[in-house]
JSON list of C-alpha atoms and ligand atoms in Angstrom, two decimals:
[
{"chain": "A", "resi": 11, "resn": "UNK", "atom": "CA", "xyz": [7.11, 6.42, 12.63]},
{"chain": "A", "resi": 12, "resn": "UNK", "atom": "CA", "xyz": [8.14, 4.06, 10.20]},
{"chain": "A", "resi": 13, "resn": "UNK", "atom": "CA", "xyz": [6.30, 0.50, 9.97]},
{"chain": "A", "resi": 14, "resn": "UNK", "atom": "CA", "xyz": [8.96, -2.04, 9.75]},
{"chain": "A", "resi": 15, "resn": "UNK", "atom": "CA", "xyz": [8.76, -6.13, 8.97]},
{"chain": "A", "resi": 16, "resn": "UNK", "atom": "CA", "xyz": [9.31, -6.51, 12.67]},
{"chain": "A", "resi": 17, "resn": "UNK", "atom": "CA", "xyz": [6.79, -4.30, 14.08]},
{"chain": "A", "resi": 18, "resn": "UNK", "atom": "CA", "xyz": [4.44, -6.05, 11.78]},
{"chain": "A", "resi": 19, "resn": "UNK", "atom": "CA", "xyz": [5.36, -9.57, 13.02]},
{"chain": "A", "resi": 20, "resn": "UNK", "atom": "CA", "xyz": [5.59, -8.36, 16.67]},
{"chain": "A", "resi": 21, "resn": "UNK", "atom": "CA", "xyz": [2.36, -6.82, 16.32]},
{"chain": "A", "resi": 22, "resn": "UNK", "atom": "CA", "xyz": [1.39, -10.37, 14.95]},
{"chain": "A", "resi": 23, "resn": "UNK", "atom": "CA", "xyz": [2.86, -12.15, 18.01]},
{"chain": "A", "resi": 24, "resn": "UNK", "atom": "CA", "xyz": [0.74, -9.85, 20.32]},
{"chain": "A", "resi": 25, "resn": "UNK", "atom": "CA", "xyz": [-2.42, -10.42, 18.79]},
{"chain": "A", "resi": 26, "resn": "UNK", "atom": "CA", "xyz": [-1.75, -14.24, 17.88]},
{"chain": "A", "resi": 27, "resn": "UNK", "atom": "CA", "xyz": [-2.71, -14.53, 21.64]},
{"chain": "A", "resi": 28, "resn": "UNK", "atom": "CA", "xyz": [-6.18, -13.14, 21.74]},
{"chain": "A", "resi": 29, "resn": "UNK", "atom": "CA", "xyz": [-9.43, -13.68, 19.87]},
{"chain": "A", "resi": 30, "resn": "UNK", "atom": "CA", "xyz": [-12.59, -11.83, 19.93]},
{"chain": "A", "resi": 31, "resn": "UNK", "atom": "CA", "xyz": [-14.62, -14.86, 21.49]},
{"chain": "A", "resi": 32, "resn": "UNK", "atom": "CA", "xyz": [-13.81, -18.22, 22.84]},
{"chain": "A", "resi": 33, "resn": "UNK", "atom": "CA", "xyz": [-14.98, -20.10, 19.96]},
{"chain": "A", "resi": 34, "resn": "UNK", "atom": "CA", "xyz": [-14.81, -20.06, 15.91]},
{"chain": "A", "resi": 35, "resn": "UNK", "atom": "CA", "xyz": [-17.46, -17.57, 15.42]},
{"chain": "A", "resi": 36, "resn": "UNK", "atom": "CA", "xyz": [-16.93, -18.30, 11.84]},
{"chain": "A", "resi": 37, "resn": "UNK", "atom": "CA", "xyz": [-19.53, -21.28, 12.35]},
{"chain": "A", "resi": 38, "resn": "UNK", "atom": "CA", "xyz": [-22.40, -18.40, 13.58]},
{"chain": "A", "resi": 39, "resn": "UNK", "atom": "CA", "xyz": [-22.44, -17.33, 9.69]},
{"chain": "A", "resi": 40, "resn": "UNK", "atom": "CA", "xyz": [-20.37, -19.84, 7.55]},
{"chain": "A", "resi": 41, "resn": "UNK", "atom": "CA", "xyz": [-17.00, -17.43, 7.22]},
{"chain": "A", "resi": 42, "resn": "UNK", "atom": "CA", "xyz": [-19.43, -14.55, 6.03]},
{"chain": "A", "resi": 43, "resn": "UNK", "atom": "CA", "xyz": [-16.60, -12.15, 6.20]},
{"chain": "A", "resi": 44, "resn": "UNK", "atom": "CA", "xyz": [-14.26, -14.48, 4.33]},
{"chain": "A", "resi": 45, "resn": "UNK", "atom": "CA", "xyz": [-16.49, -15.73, 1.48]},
{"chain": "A", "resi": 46, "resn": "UNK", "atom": "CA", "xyz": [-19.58, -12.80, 1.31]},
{"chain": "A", "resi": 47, "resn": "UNK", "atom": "CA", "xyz": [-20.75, -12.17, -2.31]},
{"chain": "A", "resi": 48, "resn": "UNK", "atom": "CA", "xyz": [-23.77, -10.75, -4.07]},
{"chain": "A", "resi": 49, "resn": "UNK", "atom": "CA", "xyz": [-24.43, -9.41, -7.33]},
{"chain": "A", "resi": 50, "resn": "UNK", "atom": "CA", "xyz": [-22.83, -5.86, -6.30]},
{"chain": "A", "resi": 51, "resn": "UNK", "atom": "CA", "xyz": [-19.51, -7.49, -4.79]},
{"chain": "A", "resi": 52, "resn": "UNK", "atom": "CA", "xyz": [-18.43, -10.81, -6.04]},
{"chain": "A", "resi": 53, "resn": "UNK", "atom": "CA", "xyz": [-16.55, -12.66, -4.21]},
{"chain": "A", "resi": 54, "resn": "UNK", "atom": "CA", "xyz": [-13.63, -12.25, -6.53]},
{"chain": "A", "resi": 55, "resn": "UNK", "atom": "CA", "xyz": [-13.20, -8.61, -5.26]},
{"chain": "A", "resi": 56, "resn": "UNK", "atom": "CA", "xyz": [-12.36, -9.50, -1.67]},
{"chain": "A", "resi": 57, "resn": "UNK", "atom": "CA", "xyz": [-9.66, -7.64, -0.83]},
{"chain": "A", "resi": 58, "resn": "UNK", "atom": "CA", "xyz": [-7.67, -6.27, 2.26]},
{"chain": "A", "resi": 59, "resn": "UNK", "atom": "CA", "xyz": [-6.56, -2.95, 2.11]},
{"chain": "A", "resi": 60, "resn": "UNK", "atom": "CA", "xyz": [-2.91, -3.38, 3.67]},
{"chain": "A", "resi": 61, "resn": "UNK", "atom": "CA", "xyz": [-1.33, -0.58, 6.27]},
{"chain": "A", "resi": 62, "resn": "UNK", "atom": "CA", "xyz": [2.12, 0.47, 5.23]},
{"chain": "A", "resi": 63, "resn": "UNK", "atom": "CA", "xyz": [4.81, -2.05, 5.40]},
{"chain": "A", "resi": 64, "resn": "UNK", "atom": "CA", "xyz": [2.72, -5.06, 5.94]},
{"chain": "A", "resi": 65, "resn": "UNK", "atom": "CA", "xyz": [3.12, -5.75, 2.01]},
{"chain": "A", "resi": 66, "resn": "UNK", "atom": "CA", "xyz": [6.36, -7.14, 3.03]},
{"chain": "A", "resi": 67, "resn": "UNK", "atom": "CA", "xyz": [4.85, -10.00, 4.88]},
{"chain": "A", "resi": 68, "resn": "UNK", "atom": "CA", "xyz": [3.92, -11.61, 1.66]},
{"chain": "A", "resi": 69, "resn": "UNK", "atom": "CA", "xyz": [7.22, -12.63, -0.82]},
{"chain": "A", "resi": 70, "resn": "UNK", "atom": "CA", "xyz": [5.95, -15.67, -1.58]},
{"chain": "A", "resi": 71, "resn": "UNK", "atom": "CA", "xyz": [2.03, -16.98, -0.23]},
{"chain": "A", "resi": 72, "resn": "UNK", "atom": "CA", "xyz": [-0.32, -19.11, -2.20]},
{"chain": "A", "resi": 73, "resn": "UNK", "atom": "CA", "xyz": [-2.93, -17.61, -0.28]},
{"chain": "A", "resi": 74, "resn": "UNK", "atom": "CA", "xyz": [-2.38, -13.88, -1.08]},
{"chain": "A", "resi": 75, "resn": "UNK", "atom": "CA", "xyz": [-2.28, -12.02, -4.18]},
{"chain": "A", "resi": 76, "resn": "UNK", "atom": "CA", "xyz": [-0.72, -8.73, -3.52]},
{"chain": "A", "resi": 77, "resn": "UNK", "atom": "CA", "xyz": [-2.00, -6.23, -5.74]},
{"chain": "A", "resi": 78, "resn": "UNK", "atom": "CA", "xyz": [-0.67, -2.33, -5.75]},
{"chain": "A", "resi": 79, "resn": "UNK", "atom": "CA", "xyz": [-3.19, 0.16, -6.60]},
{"chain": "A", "resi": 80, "resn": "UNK", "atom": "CA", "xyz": [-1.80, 4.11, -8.13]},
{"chain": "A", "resi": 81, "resn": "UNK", "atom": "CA", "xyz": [-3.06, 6.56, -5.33]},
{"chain": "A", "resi": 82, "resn": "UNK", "atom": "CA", "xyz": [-5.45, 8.10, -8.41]},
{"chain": "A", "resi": 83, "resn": "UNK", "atom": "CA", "xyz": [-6.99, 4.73, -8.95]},
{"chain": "A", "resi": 84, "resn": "UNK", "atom": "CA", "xyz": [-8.71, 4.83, -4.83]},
{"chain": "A", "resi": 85, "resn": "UNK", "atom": "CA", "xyz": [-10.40, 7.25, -2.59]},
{"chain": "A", "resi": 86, "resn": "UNK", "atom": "CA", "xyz": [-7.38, 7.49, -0.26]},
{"chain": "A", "resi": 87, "resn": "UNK", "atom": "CA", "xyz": [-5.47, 10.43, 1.54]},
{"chain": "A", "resi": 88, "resn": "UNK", "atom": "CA", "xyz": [-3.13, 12.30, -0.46]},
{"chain": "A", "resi": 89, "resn": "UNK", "atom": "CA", "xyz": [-0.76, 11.06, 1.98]},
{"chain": "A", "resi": 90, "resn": "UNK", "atom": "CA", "xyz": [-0.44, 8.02, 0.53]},
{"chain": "A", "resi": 91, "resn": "UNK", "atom": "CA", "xyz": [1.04, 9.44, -2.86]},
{"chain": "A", "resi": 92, "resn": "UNK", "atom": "CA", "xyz": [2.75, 5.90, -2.89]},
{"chain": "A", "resi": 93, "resn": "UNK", "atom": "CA", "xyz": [-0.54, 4.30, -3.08]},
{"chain": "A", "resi": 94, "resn": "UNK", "atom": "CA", "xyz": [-1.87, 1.10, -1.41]},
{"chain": "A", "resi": 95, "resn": "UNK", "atom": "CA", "xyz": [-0.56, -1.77, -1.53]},
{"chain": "A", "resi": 96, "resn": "UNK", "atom": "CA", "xyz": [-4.15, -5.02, -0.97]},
{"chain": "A", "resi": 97, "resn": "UNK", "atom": "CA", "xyz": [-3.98, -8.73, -0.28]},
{"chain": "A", "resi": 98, "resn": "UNK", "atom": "CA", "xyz": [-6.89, -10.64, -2.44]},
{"chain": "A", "resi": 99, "resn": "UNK", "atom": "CA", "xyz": [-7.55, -13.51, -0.03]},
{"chain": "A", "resi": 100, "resn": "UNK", "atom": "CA", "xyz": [-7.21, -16.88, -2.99]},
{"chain": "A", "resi": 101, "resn": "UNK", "atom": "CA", "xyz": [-8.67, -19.53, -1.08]},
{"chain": "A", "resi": 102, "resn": "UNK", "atom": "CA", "xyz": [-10.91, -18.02, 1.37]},
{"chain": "A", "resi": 103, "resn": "UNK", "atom": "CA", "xyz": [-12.37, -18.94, 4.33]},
{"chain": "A", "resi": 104, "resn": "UNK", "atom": "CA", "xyz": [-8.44, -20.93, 3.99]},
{"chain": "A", "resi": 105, "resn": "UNK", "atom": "CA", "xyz": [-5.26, -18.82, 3.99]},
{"chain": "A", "resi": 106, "resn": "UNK", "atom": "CA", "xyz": [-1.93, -19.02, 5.83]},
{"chain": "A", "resi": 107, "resn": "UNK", "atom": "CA", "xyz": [-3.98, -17.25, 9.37]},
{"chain": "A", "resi": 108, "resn": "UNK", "atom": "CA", "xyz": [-0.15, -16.56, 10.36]},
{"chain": "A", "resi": 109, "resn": "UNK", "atom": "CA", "xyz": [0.26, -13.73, 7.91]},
{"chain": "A", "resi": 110, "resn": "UNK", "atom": "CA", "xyz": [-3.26, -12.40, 7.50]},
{"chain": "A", "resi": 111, "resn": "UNK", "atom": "CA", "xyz": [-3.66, -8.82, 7.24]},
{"chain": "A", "resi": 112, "resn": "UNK", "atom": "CA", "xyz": [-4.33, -6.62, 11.03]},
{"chain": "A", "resi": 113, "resn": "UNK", "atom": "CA", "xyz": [-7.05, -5.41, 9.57]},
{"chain": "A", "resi": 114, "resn": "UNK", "atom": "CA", "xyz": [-8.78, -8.59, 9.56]},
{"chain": "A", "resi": 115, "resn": "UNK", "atom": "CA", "xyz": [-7.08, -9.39, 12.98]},
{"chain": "A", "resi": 116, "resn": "UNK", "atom": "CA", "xyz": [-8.72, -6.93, 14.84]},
{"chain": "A", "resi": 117, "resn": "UNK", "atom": "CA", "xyz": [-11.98, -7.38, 13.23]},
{"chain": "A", "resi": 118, "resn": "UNK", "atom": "CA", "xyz": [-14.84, -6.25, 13.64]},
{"chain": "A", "resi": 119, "resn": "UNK", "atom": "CA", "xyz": [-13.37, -3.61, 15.39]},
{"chain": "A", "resi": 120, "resn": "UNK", "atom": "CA", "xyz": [-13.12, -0.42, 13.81]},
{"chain": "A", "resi": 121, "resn": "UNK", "atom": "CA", "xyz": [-10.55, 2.44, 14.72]},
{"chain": "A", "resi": 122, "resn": "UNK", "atom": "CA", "xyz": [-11.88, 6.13, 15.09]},
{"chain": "A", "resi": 123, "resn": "UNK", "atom": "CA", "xyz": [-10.84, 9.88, 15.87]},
{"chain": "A", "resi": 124, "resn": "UNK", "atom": "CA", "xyz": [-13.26, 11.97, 16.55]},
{"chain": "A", "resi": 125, "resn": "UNK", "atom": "CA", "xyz": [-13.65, 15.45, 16.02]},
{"chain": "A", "resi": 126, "resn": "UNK", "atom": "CA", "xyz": [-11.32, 16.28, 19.64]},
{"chain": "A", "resi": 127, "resn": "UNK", "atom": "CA", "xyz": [-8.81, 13.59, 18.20]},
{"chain": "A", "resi": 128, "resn": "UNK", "atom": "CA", "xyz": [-10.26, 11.26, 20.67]},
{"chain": "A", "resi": 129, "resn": "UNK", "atom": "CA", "xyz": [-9.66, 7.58, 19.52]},
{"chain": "A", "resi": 130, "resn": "UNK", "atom": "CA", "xyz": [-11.69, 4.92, 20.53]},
{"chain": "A", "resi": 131, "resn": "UNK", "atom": "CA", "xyz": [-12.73, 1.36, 18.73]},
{"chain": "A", "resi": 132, "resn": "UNK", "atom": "CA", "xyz": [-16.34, 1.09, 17.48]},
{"chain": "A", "resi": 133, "resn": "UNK", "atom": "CA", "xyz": [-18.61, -1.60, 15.28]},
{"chain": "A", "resi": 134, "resn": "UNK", "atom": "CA", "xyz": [-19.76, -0.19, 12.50]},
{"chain": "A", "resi": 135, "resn": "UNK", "atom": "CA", "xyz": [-22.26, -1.82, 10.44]},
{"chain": "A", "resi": 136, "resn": "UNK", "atom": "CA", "xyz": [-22.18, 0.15, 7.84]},
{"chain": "A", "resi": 137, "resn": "UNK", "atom": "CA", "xyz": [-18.55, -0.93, 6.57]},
{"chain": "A", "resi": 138, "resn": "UNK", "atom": "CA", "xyz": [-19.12, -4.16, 5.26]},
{"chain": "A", "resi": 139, "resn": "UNK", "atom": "CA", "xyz": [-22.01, -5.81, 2.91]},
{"chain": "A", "resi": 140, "resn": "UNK", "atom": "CA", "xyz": [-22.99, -8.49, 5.21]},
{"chain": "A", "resi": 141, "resn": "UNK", "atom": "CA", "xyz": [-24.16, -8.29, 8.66]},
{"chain": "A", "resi": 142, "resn": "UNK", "atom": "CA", "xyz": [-21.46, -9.63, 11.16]},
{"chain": "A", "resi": 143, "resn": "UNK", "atom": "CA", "xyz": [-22.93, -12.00, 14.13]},
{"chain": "A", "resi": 144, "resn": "UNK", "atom": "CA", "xyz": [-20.94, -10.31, 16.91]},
{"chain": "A", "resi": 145, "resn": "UNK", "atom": "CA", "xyz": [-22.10, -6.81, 16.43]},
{"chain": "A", "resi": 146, "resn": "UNK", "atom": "CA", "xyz": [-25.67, -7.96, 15.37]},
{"chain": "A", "resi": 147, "resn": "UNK", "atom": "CA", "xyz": [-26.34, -9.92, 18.30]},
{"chain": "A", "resi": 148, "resn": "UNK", "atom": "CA", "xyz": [-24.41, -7.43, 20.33]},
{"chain": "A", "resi": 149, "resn": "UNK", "atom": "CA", "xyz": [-22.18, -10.61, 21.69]},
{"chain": "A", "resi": 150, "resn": "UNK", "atom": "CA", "xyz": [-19.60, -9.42, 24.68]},
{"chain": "A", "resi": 151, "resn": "UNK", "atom": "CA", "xyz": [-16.13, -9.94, 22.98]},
{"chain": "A", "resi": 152, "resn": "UNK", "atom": "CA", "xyz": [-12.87, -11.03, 25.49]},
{"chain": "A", "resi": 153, "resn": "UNK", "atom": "CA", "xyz": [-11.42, -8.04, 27.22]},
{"chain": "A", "resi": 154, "resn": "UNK", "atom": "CA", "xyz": [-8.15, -9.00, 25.89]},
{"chain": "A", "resi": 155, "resn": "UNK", "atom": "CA", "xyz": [-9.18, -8.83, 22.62]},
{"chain": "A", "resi": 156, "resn": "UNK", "atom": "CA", "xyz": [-10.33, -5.26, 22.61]},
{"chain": "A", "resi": 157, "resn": "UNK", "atom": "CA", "xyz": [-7.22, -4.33, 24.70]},
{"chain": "A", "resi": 158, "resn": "UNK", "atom": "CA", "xyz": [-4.45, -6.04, 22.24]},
{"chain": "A", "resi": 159, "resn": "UNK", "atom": "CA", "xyz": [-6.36, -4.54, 19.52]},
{"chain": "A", "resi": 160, "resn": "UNK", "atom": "CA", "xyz": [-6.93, -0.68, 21.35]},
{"chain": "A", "resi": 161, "resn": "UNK", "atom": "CA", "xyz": [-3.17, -0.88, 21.93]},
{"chain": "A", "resi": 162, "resn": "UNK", "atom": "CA", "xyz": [-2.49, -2.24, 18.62]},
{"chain": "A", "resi": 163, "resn": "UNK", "atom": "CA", "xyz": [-4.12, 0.89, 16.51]},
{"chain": "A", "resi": 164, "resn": "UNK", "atom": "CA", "xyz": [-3.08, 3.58, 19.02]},
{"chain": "A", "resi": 165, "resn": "UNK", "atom": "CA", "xyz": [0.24, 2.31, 18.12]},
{"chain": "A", "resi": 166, "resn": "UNK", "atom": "CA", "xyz": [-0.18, 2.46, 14.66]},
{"chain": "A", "resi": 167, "resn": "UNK", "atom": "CA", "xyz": [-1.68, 5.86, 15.06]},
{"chain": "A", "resi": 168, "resn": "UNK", "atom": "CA", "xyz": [1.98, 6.94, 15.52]},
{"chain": "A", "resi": 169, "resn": "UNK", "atom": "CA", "xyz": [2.54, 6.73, 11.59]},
{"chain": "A", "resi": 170, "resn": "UNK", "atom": "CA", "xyz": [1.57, 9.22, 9.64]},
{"chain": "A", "resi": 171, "resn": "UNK", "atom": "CA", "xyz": [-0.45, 8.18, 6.45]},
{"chain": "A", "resi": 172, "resn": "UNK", "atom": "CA", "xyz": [-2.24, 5.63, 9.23]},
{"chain": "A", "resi": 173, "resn": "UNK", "atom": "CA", "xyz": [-3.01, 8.54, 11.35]},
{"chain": "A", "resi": 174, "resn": "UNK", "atom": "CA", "xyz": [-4.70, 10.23, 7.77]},
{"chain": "A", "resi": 175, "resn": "UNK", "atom": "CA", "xyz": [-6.36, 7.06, 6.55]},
{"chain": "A", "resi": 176, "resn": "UNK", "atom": "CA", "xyz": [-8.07, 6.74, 10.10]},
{"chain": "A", "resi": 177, "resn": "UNK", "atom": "CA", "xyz": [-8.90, 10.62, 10.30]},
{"chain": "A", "resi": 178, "resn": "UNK", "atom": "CA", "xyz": [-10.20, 10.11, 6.90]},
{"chain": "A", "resi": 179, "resn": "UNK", "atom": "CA", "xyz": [-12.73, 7.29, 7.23]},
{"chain": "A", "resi": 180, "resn": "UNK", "atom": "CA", "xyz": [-14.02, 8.88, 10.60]},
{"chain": "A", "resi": 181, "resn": "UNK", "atom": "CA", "xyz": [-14.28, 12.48, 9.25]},
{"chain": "A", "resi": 182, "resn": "UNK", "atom": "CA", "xyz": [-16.70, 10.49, 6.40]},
{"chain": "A", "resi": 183, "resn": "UNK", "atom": "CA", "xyz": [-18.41, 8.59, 8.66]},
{"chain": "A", "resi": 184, "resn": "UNK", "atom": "CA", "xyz": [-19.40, 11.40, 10.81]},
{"chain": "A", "resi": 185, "resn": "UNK", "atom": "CA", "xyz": [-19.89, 13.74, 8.04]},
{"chain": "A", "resi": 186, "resn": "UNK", "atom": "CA", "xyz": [-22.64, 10.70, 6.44]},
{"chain": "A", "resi": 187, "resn": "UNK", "atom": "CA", "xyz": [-23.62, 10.82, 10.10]},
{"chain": "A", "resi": 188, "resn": "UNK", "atom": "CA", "xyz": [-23.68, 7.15, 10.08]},
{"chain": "A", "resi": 189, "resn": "UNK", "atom": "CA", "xyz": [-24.28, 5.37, 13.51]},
{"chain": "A", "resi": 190, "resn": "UNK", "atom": "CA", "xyz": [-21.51, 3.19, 14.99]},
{"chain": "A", "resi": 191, "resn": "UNK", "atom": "CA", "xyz": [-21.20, 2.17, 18.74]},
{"chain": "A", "resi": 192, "resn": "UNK", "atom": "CA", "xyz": [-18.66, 2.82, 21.01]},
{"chain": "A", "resi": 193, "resn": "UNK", "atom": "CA", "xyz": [-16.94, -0.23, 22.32]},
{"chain": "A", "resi": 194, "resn": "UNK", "atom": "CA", "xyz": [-13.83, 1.19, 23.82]},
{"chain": "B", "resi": 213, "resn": "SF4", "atom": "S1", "xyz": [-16.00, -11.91, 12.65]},
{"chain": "B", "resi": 213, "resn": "SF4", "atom": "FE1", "xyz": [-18.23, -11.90, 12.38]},
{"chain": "B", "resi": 213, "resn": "SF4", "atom": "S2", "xyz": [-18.59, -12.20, 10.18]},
{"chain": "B", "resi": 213, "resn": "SF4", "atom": "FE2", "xyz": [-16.44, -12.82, 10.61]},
{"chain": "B", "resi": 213, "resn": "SF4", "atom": "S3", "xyz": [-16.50, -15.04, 11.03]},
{"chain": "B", "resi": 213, "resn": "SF4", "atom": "FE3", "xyz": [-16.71, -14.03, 13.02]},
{"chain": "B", "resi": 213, "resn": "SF4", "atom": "S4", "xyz": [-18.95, -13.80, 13.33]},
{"chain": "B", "resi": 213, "resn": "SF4", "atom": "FE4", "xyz": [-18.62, -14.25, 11.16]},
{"chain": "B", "resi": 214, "resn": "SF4", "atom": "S1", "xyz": [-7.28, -13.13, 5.33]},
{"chain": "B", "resi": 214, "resn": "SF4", "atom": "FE1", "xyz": [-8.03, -15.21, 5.71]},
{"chain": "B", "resi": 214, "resn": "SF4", "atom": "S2", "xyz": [-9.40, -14.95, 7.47]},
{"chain": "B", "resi": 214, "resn": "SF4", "atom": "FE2", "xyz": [-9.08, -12.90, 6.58]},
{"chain": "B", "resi": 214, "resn": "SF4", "atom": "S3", "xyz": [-10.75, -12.58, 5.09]},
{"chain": "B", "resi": 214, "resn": "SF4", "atom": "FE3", "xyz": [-9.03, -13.48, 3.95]},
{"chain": "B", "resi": 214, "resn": "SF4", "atom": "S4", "xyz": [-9.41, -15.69, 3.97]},
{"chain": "B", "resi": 214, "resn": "SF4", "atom": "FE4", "xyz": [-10.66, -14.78, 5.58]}
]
């Protein structure tokens, strides 16, 4: 399955109406996942690794840089002969929310196969520098959120170098044997 500009922005409609809590949880930890930086990961190297076809989303932003990345440059599938197309957020915690990448839409949910091709969501820790509120203190996220965002990746399962990229990360994570939890 192709990923086309309007599956993106439909995909953006459908989660535009949920949110993983009631309230900006970017005040439990000032943004951390917008603005994190230490001596191993300046700040200057945020960026979002963008699914297929949501590169078009971004003609003309002053909050996005898109930069393209050769497929020999990153640890990717060989799938993506192509390569990878990443938004470097230029103003963070601001950017235009409207166009932000799914993968920071569905955070901090993570999608994963296992090794029956089961796919669930988890939290996993291990991901990201900086230790997220919501999976730390374990907070219950809204129901819809974790639905719209189950649906959202099964969906997106249905295209091929998506399918890889998720296989990928979870045949590393379980080969590292790294713990995650289950959410759905
Ligand atoms: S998702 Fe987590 S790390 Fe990001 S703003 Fe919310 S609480 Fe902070
Ligand atoms: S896209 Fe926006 S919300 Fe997401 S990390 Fe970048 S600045 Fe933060």
């Amino acid at each position: 399955m192709e990923i086309t500009k309007e599956i993106i922005e439909k995909i953006h409609e459908k989660l535009n109406e949920v949110s993983p809590v009631d309230y900006d949880c970017g005040k439990l930890c000032n943004e951390i996942c917008c603005v994190y930086e230490d001596e191993d990961y300046p700040n200057d190297d945020l960026i979002i690794y963008l699914l297929p076809g949501e590169e078009l989303m971004y003609d003309a932003s002053e909050s996005f840089e898109v930069i393209h990345y050769d497929i020999k440059e990153i640890d990717y599938p060989n799938s993506w002969k192509d390569g990878v197309y990443t938004v470097k957020c230029l103003n963070p915690p601001n950017c235009e929310r409207e166009i932000r990448p799914i993968q920071c839409r569905t955070f901090p949910l993570i999608p994963h196969i296992d090794k029956n091709n089961h796919f669930y969501l988890i939290f996993d820790e291990s991901q990201y520098p900086y230790k997220c509120p919501l999976i730390k203190d374990n907070v219950e996220l809204n129901n819809d959120f974790i639905v719209e965002t189950y649906k959202t990746w099964r969906f997106l399962l249905k295209n091929r170098l998506i399918y890889d990229l998720v296989d990928s990360d979870s045949r590393k994570r379980e080969n590292k044997k790294i713990k995650y939890k289950k959410v759905k």
